[in-house]
Amino acid sequence: MSKSNVAIIGGGNIADKNHIPALKQVAEQVDIVAVCGRDRAKARALADKHAIPHAFDNTGELYRVCAPDMVVICTPNNLHYPQTIEALEHGCHVFCEKPSALHARDARHMADLAAQKGLTLAYNFQLRQTGECELLMRCKAEGLLGDIYHIKAQFLRRRGIPGWGSFTNKAVQGGGALMDLGVHVLDLALYVLGFPTPDQVLGNTYDLIGKTGGKGLMGSWNPATFDVEDAAMAYLSFPNKASVMLSASFALNTQLDKDRNLAVFGSKGGVSLFPFTLHTELAGELADVRFPYLEDVDSQLKNTIAFLDACQHKPSNVCTAEQGALLQEIVERIYQSAER
Amino acid sequence: MSKSNVAIIGGGNIADKNHIPALKQVAEQVDIVAVCGRDRAKARALADKHAIPHAFDNTGELYRVCAPDMVVICTPNNLHYPQTIEALEHGCHVFCEKPSALHARDARHMADLAAQKGLTLAYNFQLRQTGECELLMRCKAEGLLGDIYHIKAQFLRRRGIPGWGSFTNKAVQGGGALMDLGVHVLDLALYVLGFPTPDQVLGNTYDLIGKTGGKGLMGSWNPATFDVEDAAMAYLSFPNKASVMLSASFALNTQLDKDRNLAVFGSKGGVSLFPFTLHTELAGELADVRFPYLEDVDSQLKNTIAFLDACQHKPSNVCTAEQGALLQEIVERIYQSAER
Amino acid sequence: MSKSNVAIIGGGNIADKNHIPALKQVAEQVDIVAVCGRDRAKARALADKHAIPHAFDNTGELYRVCAPDMVVICTPNNLHYPQTIEALEHGCHVFCEKPSALHARDARHMADLAAQKGLTLAYNFQLRQTGECELLMRCKAEGLLGDIYHIKAQFLRRRGIPGWGSFTNKAVQGGGALMDLGVHVLDLALYVLGFPTPDQVLGNTYDLIGKTGGKGLMGSWNPATFDVEDAAMAYLSFPNKASVMLSASFALNTQLDKDRNLAVFGSKGGVSLFPFTLHTELAGELADVRFPYLEDVDSQLKNTIAFLDACQHKPSNVCTAEQGALLQEIVERIYQSAER
Amino acid sequence: MSKSNVAIIGGGNIADKNHIPALKQVAEQVDIVAVCGRDRAKARALADKHAIPHAFDNTGELYRVCAPDMVVICTPNNLHYPQTIEALEHGCHVFCEKPSALHARDARHMADLAAQKGLTLAYNFQLRQTGECELLMRCKAEGLLGDIYHIKAQFLRRRGIPGWGSFTNKAVQGGGALMDLGVHVLDLALYVLGFPTPDQVLGNTYDLIGKTGGKGLMGSWNPATFDVEDAAMAYLSFPNKASVMLSASFALNTQLDKDRNLAVFGSKGGVSLFPFTLHTELAGELADVRFPYLEDVDSQLKNTIAFLDACQHKPSNVCTAEQGALLQEIVERIYQSAER
Amino acid sequence: MSKSNVAIIGGGNIADKNHIPALKQVAEQVDIVAVCGRDRAKARALADKHAIPHAFDNTGELYRVCAPDMVVICTPNNLHYPQTIEALEHGCHVFCEKPSALHARDARHMADLAAQKGLTLAYNFQLRQTGECELLMRCKAEGLLGDIYHIKAQFLRRRGIPGWGSFTNKAVQGGGALMDLGVHVLDLALYVLGFPTPDQVLGNTYDLIGKTGGKGLMGSWNPATFDVEDAAMAYLSFPNKASVMLSASFALNTQLDKDRNLAVFGSKGGVSLFPFTLHTELAGELADVRFPYLEDVDSQLKNTIAFLDACQHKPSNVCTAEQGALLQEIVERIYQSAER
Amino acid sequence: MSKSNVAIIGGGNIADKNHIPALKQVAEQVDIVAVCGRDRAKARALADKHAIPHAFDNTGELYRVCAPDMVVICTPNNLHYPQTIEALEHGCHVFCEKPSALHARDARHMADLAAQKGLTLAYNFQLRQTGECELLMRCKAEGLLGDIYHIKAQFLRRRGIPGWGSFTNKAVQGGGALMDLGVHVLDLALYVLGFPTPDQVLGNTYDLIGKTGGKGLMGSWNPATFDVEDAAMAYLSFPNKASVMLSASFALNTQLDKDRNLAVFGSKGGVSLFPFTLHTELAGELADVRFPYLEDVDSQLKNTIAFLDACQHKPSNVCTAEQGALLQEIVERIYQSAER
């Protein structure tokens, strides 16, 4: 197969530290032809750093000059929708950062357009590619878990309201802890369950700490302009009676600085994901299984490869446009429930 | 005040190990005058063991012969309702084992009748009396927690389906893990929140392990006759937007044999109950507080005293008839949600 | 089946604390009719303590008066042979303490005579009945270990030369650490391997600490009269190329006070017995399995029942006369190797 | 003394990472004049990296051009013999990687020729130079151990079959875990004992995991071409009755990834080497001694210096030609025992 | 030797739990003939419990009726002086509870009178008899510590102000934490140093917590009547330049509930007493030595035997009258320094 | 404010690693204009490394050429006095390394001259700037400690006699462990107490290990020329009855390699500084508080800023000339007490 031209839209940290390094490791498949950022000089500097030929400050020029085969979108959340639509309209495959969009109807539109155009649209939920998640899927496939009926998914920070970026700005981000953190473990939970649509969604959001202020562990934030949730709690129930408890926080009076985990309960076995432990019966006795030599993997690289595989219609476990739309629909139902 | 005559209805373990010993420690307030059990000989033996004068095998005879001032009801769940009604009709204060009744409407009837008769009806939720729960309430009262907005309540056993009694028989118990275990931590959660009524309840129940069988840690159970839930998960939301995640299990593929805890999250501090830790800010820094010399208390004795205090219209934190009725209504709403 | 009469030969601790209590728990199968000890008064006292009718100070009288169906022999090692022969000649099944005899030829004779008489002769190697050993055999049966090819068996004490009894007297005991301790884990190793006969045996014995003296953790011993080995090391190789490393000590300059273990290595999994851990591959990853809820069992009771089962030709895993003879032959080969 | 010219034969990792850096640290004693490898270009690159003047792809040219005083041989095992003989014939001192040779008779020939030529031949068993081994020898010298009578020596990997090099190729390596790993701890054991010749050797080798395949922790190996032992177990007995249990594995179903240790048992004290602990009696009590500030040492540098000392007839604890020959003879006796 | 008659003066807990049980274990040497307490009925009950013939409520009657050879004085501190003088005047050996007296001049008088009468007066500082203290003295005797030049001695409780007895009453006790607790470790420190007289004493006492009140871990105390020190700190310097830092507290805002220890620093080794560790150099390396199998001993029994040995002029390490007087003099100098 | 010119006097490690890097981080306030060292070439090299214009080997030239506003003095202890006097005479603010001077009278003179000249003289006790010390002062300010009445201050090394520099030379250093290490924690103790003057000082110094030799953990020292104390112990008492126990050592037979800590005891709470824990009562219970997310701070940078603030008469917690003089007076009183 011939190599594809890929353009990077968004010239921040995620481009610099995640996507570009991963793409450079698959240089036999792709050429990075351009970086497009808000600030042309910064885009130029990033391009130079990575030996990328072009740098732009508007996507119109990008498409005109480079006509890329693919784009990677790593801009703030509120741009995911218009930039994806534009890219699809230009016939590009799109690898978009999470979450898919600010609104469920936009995410649905993105998925429909990609399908209509026959293009690949995928989202960068890279926790799927961790060694732990892979082992979980292998345990499930080998029947070690039996029927999975309950999942506790959480991504909790004690005082991790970011003191930089637009994380506390609802107009840009669309939300707070749920939109930024919760969606990661929600994706994992649905991935394990096979992406069913919940028939019941109930949730609440909170902002007392965010609006009051206090000691910050990820820089200092401004309580006066804080207008997103600092914590979100939700319960999902599915037609097959499986259920998910979802907890996400930027700030919560809990012990750990960062507590990201999935506890998966099945009829034959249960798994706690980080660190990975399996609780089951073996030889007629209750058994706890640890896997002491699980390897660290480069989950971003693996997800980038999964996206490229999807573009070529190879088997891939990347988060699809449909899945991204369902995730956003659930997030929106949680917010609606919280505002009831 | 003159001493009260108390009769024990139900001649099993709970009478022998919990209620009678506690009542004997407050002998300056009460005389235990009778034990009434299904089997007269066993009731007689229990009475003799504790130097109690009378033993009966029917409550009619009990009321006729002894005319007690109070009764303690520690029979199977399905008898709580009729025996409480009967006792109230005989003008007795009633200290009834949890849960209040098989059906919410019965629990409501019990509370209404007690109110109408001017008698005390209380339920034996003794976890309220633990040193940990007391300290939690003191922390709340001193403002160390701020506004409480979320609670994770759980009472999980890994393979603790009881191999004795009628714990797996729905007709007698009214349910499984939720009815027997979950209700304890549900009571604690509501107690901490001030017993508000939830406006939203969503839940699910499961029975895959119970109906399949396996290794038991509390004796062996019969999967063929198992007809209760082995696990229940629920989410409650309250008018003030506070929320509770409730998890209860007789059997679940998790690590710990027994995992009973409440995690309480407030705007100023959070508490994990067993063991007790407080997570807050102090002197401008994130602080974890431990209380290394918290004393073990005899929570049954304290709850018995709380009941006696209630009977005399003294301040008391015993679970009231109204609270018991609300708990049962929530349990019923969870079961209904699970069957939707 | 009708009840059997059993007589206890040997009135010491092992009778009082192990065999008699176990036999009393199977009172529906056996009546203990007599105790026979060296000292009639002590035998009488022991009999009275356990409500046993007869007490003797010589076996002749015992057989004459009581004609037991079975005897349990718990006398010093040097009496196992003559008393077993006598018992078999009187038509009794025999449950004999380990080890079988001072010499391999005696143990062989005992086995042959039992076979010829159609009587059950068994030895009390009760470690086979521990929950750990049972789980090991279940793991093996379920194929979790694959082919077993190497075992490290050890029973090491740091300074556990007994300060009482005749443990340091070769004429009575036949040997030291190997005869008293090593034989227990040797039995386990052979039991796991299916009791093959080794084709190669190499070993050494030592007595430097025993003959020098020092701090004792099981009382004080007399170095001047110490004439057994304080440590024995041996290597066994079997026709199928499996091998066993055996280590036993009364005294050794090692860390632990008592270190009793079996490490079993198979092509699919390996087990360390005390505490039980399984090391294998699961779902394509290296896995360590722990069984946190393994129950403590009364291994003496289970071995007594196994002996009674053997007497009735039921399936039984008690150590047979043949196995006891093979164990003694191996012990003797180790001693011979050490003296080469 | 004048400086010596040293040539490196073998241009792989061991040369690059171990020998050349060590030699450069003693630049006041030696000049590295040449590297000789199979592939001239790679030899040249290695020489350039370390500023070494010459690079060759055949030893004939090396000796012709450079006439070195010493050579360091770090080629695969099967070349140790011919290259050492060649070097000795050219009048060079030889520092050869372990093991000495594929066959005991070759190792003997090497030692005899060195003696005859008056040249130093030594082997690079660098564990002798660790701080732990030094402290062990000091403890022995100060009498803290008394008479040493038993050693357990082990070098076990759980799944450490190397996925590179020729480690699984018998023709090149002469064997597997015993030849590559076991020989290291065998050297230590004999070093501690004073290098006596055993009068009894019994052993077994295994290859079930190696020939079946599975998860690898040091890369992936090919079970189809695997023809060495994945594990070896052996027992050595010496004329003074001391004994050694030796265990080595590339792959074994055990807990630790890497378990390399020596447990040394003496009449007054015992030592476990990694980490170092001493178990003895002190002031009349059983004492465990730890040495919390034992320094890490550069054992390769120390062994290189020991070799240079030996060349100058200074006191040296490097592994001599005679010791290397005895080690190989023992290895061969173990293999022969395993094949009996 | 003929048996001695011993009388117990003081009928409280110390008599019942410590002295009488110890004396009964040396019944071959002494007969307990009487108990004398403030309350005749309680003294009678205690005597009956231990099968002691006589019970009195005044010492005059005791001496008249029983004429004991020895007395054990276990009354409150303020009675030690008059009762000891009385006993010596009646020709009795005296075993007196610590501390010796309320005032140094009284303790001096007691020692002088005993010397003049040729009678044994000893004090019950039983920490000297612990296995740890014995091992410390053995280490010192074997030269493992070299010259001892500094000791940190502490007996600290976090909130251990006793809620019973007269521990907070200065008139009865003579002082608080120093008099009750500090004196124990002061005795140990001087015992290790060989009981030299300090040439410099500096100290301070505190009572802020005791006079304020708070949570108690040994019952509740009354801050209003609390008139002793809750903590005392002192520094002693000796003519040979050795020094002791002494810390004692009933209440201190420290971590441990009870922290009783001696850290002894010598030129060759240092010891931390509870638990016992030795820090020294061994084989040229810094070594930490632990004694994992140190036995628990009955220190009261050993001290009682030491007293009896002293009465018979056998070697004894019991605290002598002279030592008791010196201890009291130091305590008094600390109090004087604190009040300067 | 305009920028100040600062000169560095002393061209060693402390200049290179501590002071110069800190000053470069506040380049908006100061220009480093010169380095002055004993050896002009080394001074030049250091200046070049940090891009500092001038380098000198005598202070006369320095003042003549550069006329700095401030100097930082980081020469050996015996030069602090003359160089500070010289700098003040030249009208410079002075930031001097600890301790202030060899003699108390010199330190007093330094403070008086600075006051007279209206210049800032400060000492670099940077432990005050650690996050732990800051939190301690905040706890004190918020009343969490109540009245502070006792401090245990220690800076102990097990075998940390420096093998370099002049640390064991009394003529240069003025003393050993007390002068180099003890003074740090003495400063902290006084800082916490508000810098009162003690009315009683008692102390001792030791040198047995230093003069004997042994294993070193900070290089090797020469016992023959060792003429300072290897350990110092002291007790301070203040007019308000507060007390300090001070322990410092280069070498002591204790467990830890380095044990630097302050334990502060107040009427409401106590703090152990490294790591920081607070022991107090909360909600009526004894509470232990940990601060798990205390940040590491650059204490040198903070102390440099504190010095600059002091020069500008801003609030500052840098150690003042007066405080430095008092510290030296206490050190001198300890040495005098030790020599009494």
mmCIF file of N, CA and C in Angstrom, chain A residues 149-150 152 158-159 200 204 206 215 217 233-235 237 241 243 245-247 253 255 266-270 279 281 285-288 290 338 340, chain B residues 149-150 152 158-159 200 204 206 215 217 233-235 237 241 243 245-247 253 255 266-270 279 281 285-288 290 338 340:
data_model
loop_
_atom_site.group_PDB
_atom_site.id
_atom_site.type_symbol
_atom_site.label_atom_id
_atom_site.label_comp_id
_atom_site.label_asym_id
_atom_site.label_seq_id
_atom_site.Cartn_x
_atom_site.Cartn_y
_atom_site.Cartn_z
ATOM 1 N N TYR A 149 -22.072 -8.582 34.479
ATOM 2 C CA TYR A 149 -23.337 -7.910 34.775
ATOM 3 C C TYR A 149 -23.211 -6.591 35.520
ATOM 4 N N HIS A 150 -22.015 -6.302 36.048
ATOM 5 C CA HIS A 150 -21.890 -5.009 36.738
ATOM 6 C C HIS A 150 -20.464 -4.490 36.595
ATOM 7 N N LYS A 152 -18.039 -1.129 38.001
ATOM 8 C CA LYS A 152 -17.822 0.144 38.685
ATOM 9 C C LYS A 152 -16.665 0.827 37.962
ATOM 10 N N ARG A 158 -8.283 13.931 43.516
ATOM 11 C CA ARG A 158 -8.594 14.568 44.808
ATOM 12 C C ARG A 158 -8.606 16.096 44.679
ATOM 13 N N ARG A 159 -7.572 16.628 44.088
ATOM 14 C CA ARG A 159 -7.517 18.075 43.854
ATOM 15 C C ARG A 159 -6.827 18.295 42.515
ATOM 16 N N GLN A 200 -31.637 3.093 30.836
ATOM 17 C CA GLN A 200 -31.869 4.000 31.954
ATOM 18 C C GLN A 200 -30.566 4.720 32.287
ATOM 19 N N ASN A 204 -25.824 12.837 38.605
ATOM 20 C CA ASN A 204 -25.747 14.140 39.280
ATOM 21 C C ASN A 204 -24.366 14.744 39.056
ATOM 22 N N TYR A 206 -21.679 18.054 40.486
ATOM 23 C CA TYR A 206 -21.390 18.905 41.643
ATOM 24 C C TYR A 206 -20.289 19.900 41.308
ATOM 25 N N LYS A 215 -6.507 24.160 47.976
ATOM 26 C CA LYS A 215 -5.193 23.680 47.556
ATOM 27 C C LYS A 215 -5.313 22.907 46.240
ATOM 28 N N LEU A 217 -3.471 20.410 43.258
ATOM 29 C CA LEU A 217 -2.331 19.530 42.986
ATOM 30 C C LEU A 217 -1.933 19.556 41.517
ATOM 31 N N MET A 233 -21.518 11.844 39.126
ATOM 32 C CA MET A 233 -21.840 10.477 39.516
ATOM 33 C C MET A 233 -23.008 10.020 38.655
ATOM 34 N N ALA A 234 -22.958 8.785 38.186
ATOM 35 C CA ALA A 234 -24.055 8.326 37.336
ATOM 36 C C ALA A 234 -24.230 6.825 37.423
ATOM 37 N N TYR A 235 -25.421 6.407 37.042
ATOM 38 C CA TYR A 235 -25.784 4.986 37.017
ATOM 39 C C TYR A 235 -26.422 4.702 35.680
ATOM 40 N N SER A 237 -28.203 1.608 33.278
ATOM 41 C CA SER A 237 -28.753 0.258 33.260
ATOM 42 C C SER A 237 -29.036 -0.113 31.816
ATOM 43 N N LYS A 241 -29.998 -5.940 31.673
ATOM 44 C CA LYS A 241 -29.946 -5.782 33.135
ATOM 45 C C LYS A 241 -28.532 -5.528 33.670
ATOM 46 N N SER A 243 -25.373 -3.312 34.614
ATOM 47 C CA SER A 243 -25.376 -1.947 35.125
ATOM 48 C C SER A 243 -23.952 -1.421 35.258
ATOM 49 N N MET A 245 -21.826 1.735 37.371
ATOM 50 C CA MET A 245 -21.734 2.894 38.253
ATOM 51 C C MET A 245 -20.525 3.695 37.806
ATOM 52 N N LEU A 246 -20.739 4.961 37.493
ATOM 53 C CA LEU A 246 -19.678 5.814 36.951
ATOM 54 C C LEU A 246 -19.411 6.979 37.901
ATOM 55 N N SER A 247 -18.143 7.168 38.243
ATOM 56 C CA SER A 247 -17.761 8.278 39.120
ATOM 57 C C SER A 247 -16.567 8.994 38.504
ATOM 58 N N ASN A 253 -13.078 14.938 48.124
ATOM 59 C CA ASN A 253 -12.357 14.723 49.379
ATOM 60 C C ASN A 253 -12.157 13.242 49.645
ATOM 61 N N GLN A 255 -9.061 9.830 49.363
ATOM 62 C CA GLN A 255 -7.667 9.663 49.768
ATOM 63 C C GLN A 255 -6.655 9.847 48.643
ATOM 64 N N GLY A 266 -18.353 -10.512 36.793
ATOM 65 C CA GLY A 266 -19.033 -11.491 35.969
ATOM 66 C C GLY A 266 -19.425 -12.702 36.785
ATOM 67 N N SER A 267 -20.182 -13.584 36.170
ATOM 68 C CA SER A 267 -20.694 -14.744 36.909
ATOM 69 C C SER A 267 -19.578 -15.707 37.280
ATOM 70 N N LYS A 268 -18.496 -15.732 36.519
ATOM 71 C CA LYS A 268 -17.411 -16.664 36.848
ATOM 72 C C LYS A 268 -16.185 -15.980 37.432
ATOM 73 N N GLY A 269 -15.993 -14.734 37.099
ATOM 74 C CA GLY A 269 -14.813 -14.064 37.608
ATOM 75 C C GLY A 269 -14.998 -12.568 37.612
ATOM 76 N N GLY A 270 -14.197 -11.909 38.421
ATOM 77 C CA GLY A 270 -14.238 -10.457 38.478
ATOM 78 C C GLY A 270 -12.823 -9.922 38.304
ATOM 79 N N HIS A 279 -10.391 -12.308 40.275
ATOM 80 C CA HIS A 279 -10.950 -13.009 41.427
ATOM 81 C C HIS A 279 -11.937 -14.041 40.918
ATOM 82 N N GLU A 281 -12.891 -18.726 40.882
ATOM 83 C CA GLU A 281 -12.692 -20.028 41.524
ATOM 84 C C GLU A 281 -11.787 -20.873 40.636
ATOM 85 N N GLU A 285 -11.615 -23.823 44.604
ATOM 86 C CA GLU A 285 -11.341 -22.893 45.691
ATOM 87 C C GLU A 285 -11.415 -21.456 45.178
ATOM 88 N N LEU A 286 -11.715 -20.529 46.051
ATOM 89 C CA LEU A 286 -11.667 -19.114 45.695
ATOM 90 C C LEU A 286 -10.224 -18.706 45.453
ATOM 91 N N ALA A 287 -9.992 -18.119 44.300
ATOM 92 C CA ALA A 287 -8.628 -17.832 43.888
ATOM 93 C C ALA A 287 -8.481 -16.364 43.508
ATOM 94 N N ASP A 288 -7.354 -15.774 43.915
ATOM 95 C CA ASP A 288 -6.971 -14.428 43.478
ATOM 96 C C ASP A 288 -5.765 -14.566 42.570
ATOM 97 N N ARG A 290 -2.847 -12.819 40.216
ATOM 98 C CA ARG A 290 -2.091 -11.627 39.841
ATOM 99 C C ARG A 290 -1.196 -11.967 38.661
ATOM 100 N N ALA A 338 -28.880 15.244 35.555
ATOM 101 C CA ALA A 338 -28.377 16.076 36.660
ATOM 102 C C ALA A 338 -29.121 17.409 36.751
ATOM 103 N N ARG A 340 -32.311 17.846 35.844
ATOM 104 C CA ARG A 340 -33.774 17.635 35.908
ATOM 105 C C ARG A 340 -34.358 18.476 37.035
ATOM 106 N N TYR B 149 -22.605 15.693 49.762
ATOM 107 C CA TYR B 149 -23.375 15.570 48.519
ATOM 108 C C TYR B 149 -23.318 14.211 47.855
ATOM 109 N N HIS B 150 -22.413 13.335 48.304
ATOM 110 C CA HIS B 150 -22.387 12.003 47.690
ATOM 111 C C HIS B 150 -21.921 10.984 48.714
ATOM 112 N N LYS B 152 -20.988 6.695 48.884
ATOM 113 C CA LYS B 152 -20.911 5.334 48.341
ATOM 114 C C LYS B 152 -21.090 4.386 49.520
ATOM 115 N N ARG B 158 -18.003 -11.813 49.348
ATOM 116 C CA ARG B 158 -17.510 -12.507 48.138
ATOM 117 C C ARG B 158 -18.242 -13.829 47.919
ATOM 118 N N ARG B 159 -18.325 -14.621 48.954
ATOM 119 C CA ARG B 159 -19.085 -15.887 48.874
ATOM 120 C C ARG B 159 -19.746 -16.113 50.223
ATOM 121 N N GLN B 200 -35.403 10.089 42.970
ATOM 122 C CA GLN B 200 -35.091 9.158 41.880
ATOM 123 C C GLN B 200 -34.438 7.916 42.466
ATOM 124 N N ASN B 204 -30.684 -2.536 40.117
ATOM 125 C CA ASN B 204 -30.701 -3.852 39.470
ATOM 126 C C ASN B 204 -30.368 -4.920 40.492
ATOM 127 N N TYR B 206 -29.256 -9.251 40.855
ATOM 128 C CA TYR B 206 -28.618 -10.354 40.125
ATOM 129 C C TYR B 206 -28.672 -11.633 40.946
ATOM 130 N N LYS B 215 -18.114 -22.490 45.721
ATOM 131 C CA LYS B 215 -17.502 -22.537 47.049
ATOM 132 C C LYS B 215 -18.201 -21.544 47.981
ATOM 133 N N LEU B 217 -18.297 -19.540 51.771
ATOM 134 C CA LEU B 217 -17.494 -19.182 52.947
ATOM 135 C C LEU B 217 -18.337 -19.070 54.206
ATOM 136 N N MET B 233 -27.543 -3.548 43.081
ATOM 137 C CA MET B 233 -26.859 -2.285 42.857
ATOM 138 C C MET B 233 -27.934 -1.220 42.678
ATOM 139 N N ALA B 234 -27.715 -0.049 43.256
ATOM 140 C CA ALA B 234 -28.747 0.984 43.119
ATOM 141 C C ALA B 234 -28.141 2.373 43.219
ATOM 142 N N TYR B 235 -28.896 3.322 42.712
ATOM 143 C CA TYR B 235 -28.511 4.730 42.739
ATOM 144 C C TYR B 235 -29.711 5.522 43.220
ATOM 145 N N SER B 237 -31.132 9.472 44.127
ATOM 146 C CA SER B 237 -30.873 10.907 44.016
ATOM 147 C C SER B 237 -31.932 11.633 44.844
ATOM 148 N N LYS B 241 -30.112 17.251 45.386
ATOM 149 C CA LYS B 241 -29.102 16.786 44.422
ATOM 150 C C LYS B 241 -28.035 15.869 45.040
ATOM 151 N N SER B 243 -26.544 12.378 46.251
ATOM 152 C CA SER B 243 -26.744 11.067 45.648
ATOM 153 C C SER B 243 -26.087 9.981 46.483
ATOM 154 N N MET B 245 -24.730 5.884 46.000
ATOM 155 C CA MET B 245 -24.520 4.640 45.249
ATOM 156 C C MET B 245 -24.521 3.511 46.265
ATOM 157 N N LEU B 246 -25.399 2.541 46.072
ATOM 158 C CA LEU B 246 -25.567 1.452 47.037
ATOM 159 C C LEU B 246 -25.218 0.121 46.378
ATOM 160 N N SER B 247 -24.360 -0.661 47.020
ATOM 161 C CA SER B 247 -23.979 -1.977 46.499
ATOM 162 C C SER B 247 -24.078 -2.984 47.629
ATOM 163 N N ASN B 253 -17.720 -11.612 42.610
ATOM 164 C CA ASN B 253 -16.325 -11.972 42.347
ATOM 165 C C ASN B 253 -15.396 -10.782 42.603
ATOM 166 N N GLN B 255 -12.484 -9.016 45.717
ATOM 167 C CA GLN B 255 -11.359 -9.533 46.490
ATOM 168 C C GLN B 255 -11.698 -9.890 47.932
ATOM 169 N N GLY B 266 -18.086 15.388 51.311
ATOM 170 C CA GLY B 266 -18.649 16.702 51.560
ATOM 171 C C GLY B 266 -17.762 17.783 50.974
ATOM 172 N N SER B 267 -18.258 18.999 51.021
ATOM 173 C CA SER B 267 -17.524 20.092 50.388
ATOM 174 C C SER B 267 -16.237 20.436 51.135
ATOM 175 N N LYS B 268 -16.178 20.123 52.429
ATOM 176 C CA LYS B 268 -14.963 20.441 53.196
ATOM 177 C C LYS B 268 -14.142 19.206 53.553
ATOM 178 N N GLY B 269 -14.804 18.067 53.670
ATOM 179 C CA GLY B 269 -14.067 16.874 54.051
ATOM 180 C C GLY B 269 -14.800 15.629 53.614
ATOM 181 N N GLY B 270 -14.058 14.533 53.520
ATOM 182 C CA GLY B 270 -14.653 13.259 53.175
ATOM 183 C C GLY B 270 -14.226 12.222 54.190
ATOM 184 N N HIS B 279 -10.468 12.922 55.135
ATOM 185 C CA HIS B 279 -9.649 13.553 54.107
ATOM 186 C C HIS B 279 -10.130 14.984 53.940
ATOM 187 N N GLU B 281 -8.690 19.548 54.216
ATOM 188 C CA GLU B 281 -7.578 20.487 54.198
ATOM 189 C C GLU B 281 -7.377 21.024 55.614
ATOM 190 N N GLU B 285 -3.175 22.796 53.723
ATOM 191 C CA GLU B 285 -2.633 21.641 53.015
ATOM 192 C C GLU B 285 -3.642 20.498 53.003
ATOM 193 N N LEU B 286 -3.560 19.639 52.015
ATOM 194 C CA LEU B 286 -4.386 18.441 51.999
ATOM 195 C C LEU B 286 -3.941 17.524 53.131
ATOM 196 N N ALA B 287 -4.892 17.116 53.941
ATOM 197 C CA ALA B 287 -4.564 16.358 55.147
ATOM 198 C C ALA B 287 -5.377 15.070 55.208
ATOM 199 N N ASP B 288 -4.712 13.998 55.637
ATOM 200 C CA ASP B 288 -5.385 12.733 55.937
ATOM 201 C C ASP B 288 -5.327 12.525 57.435
ATOM 202 N N ARG B 290 -6.161 10.220 60.747
ATOM 203 C CA ARG B 290 -6.531 8.913 61.313
ATOM 204 C C ARG B 290 -6.745 9.064 62.817
ATOM 205 N N ALA B 338 -35.567 -2.775 39.462
ATOM 206 C CA ALA B 338 -34.847 -3.933 38.932
ATOM 207 C C ALA B 338 -35.746 -4.811 38.069
ATOM 208 N N ARG B 340 -38.325 -3.679 36.279
ATOM 209 C CA ARG B 340 -39.007 -2.904 35.229
ATOM 210 C C ARG B 340 -38.865 -3.621 33.892
#
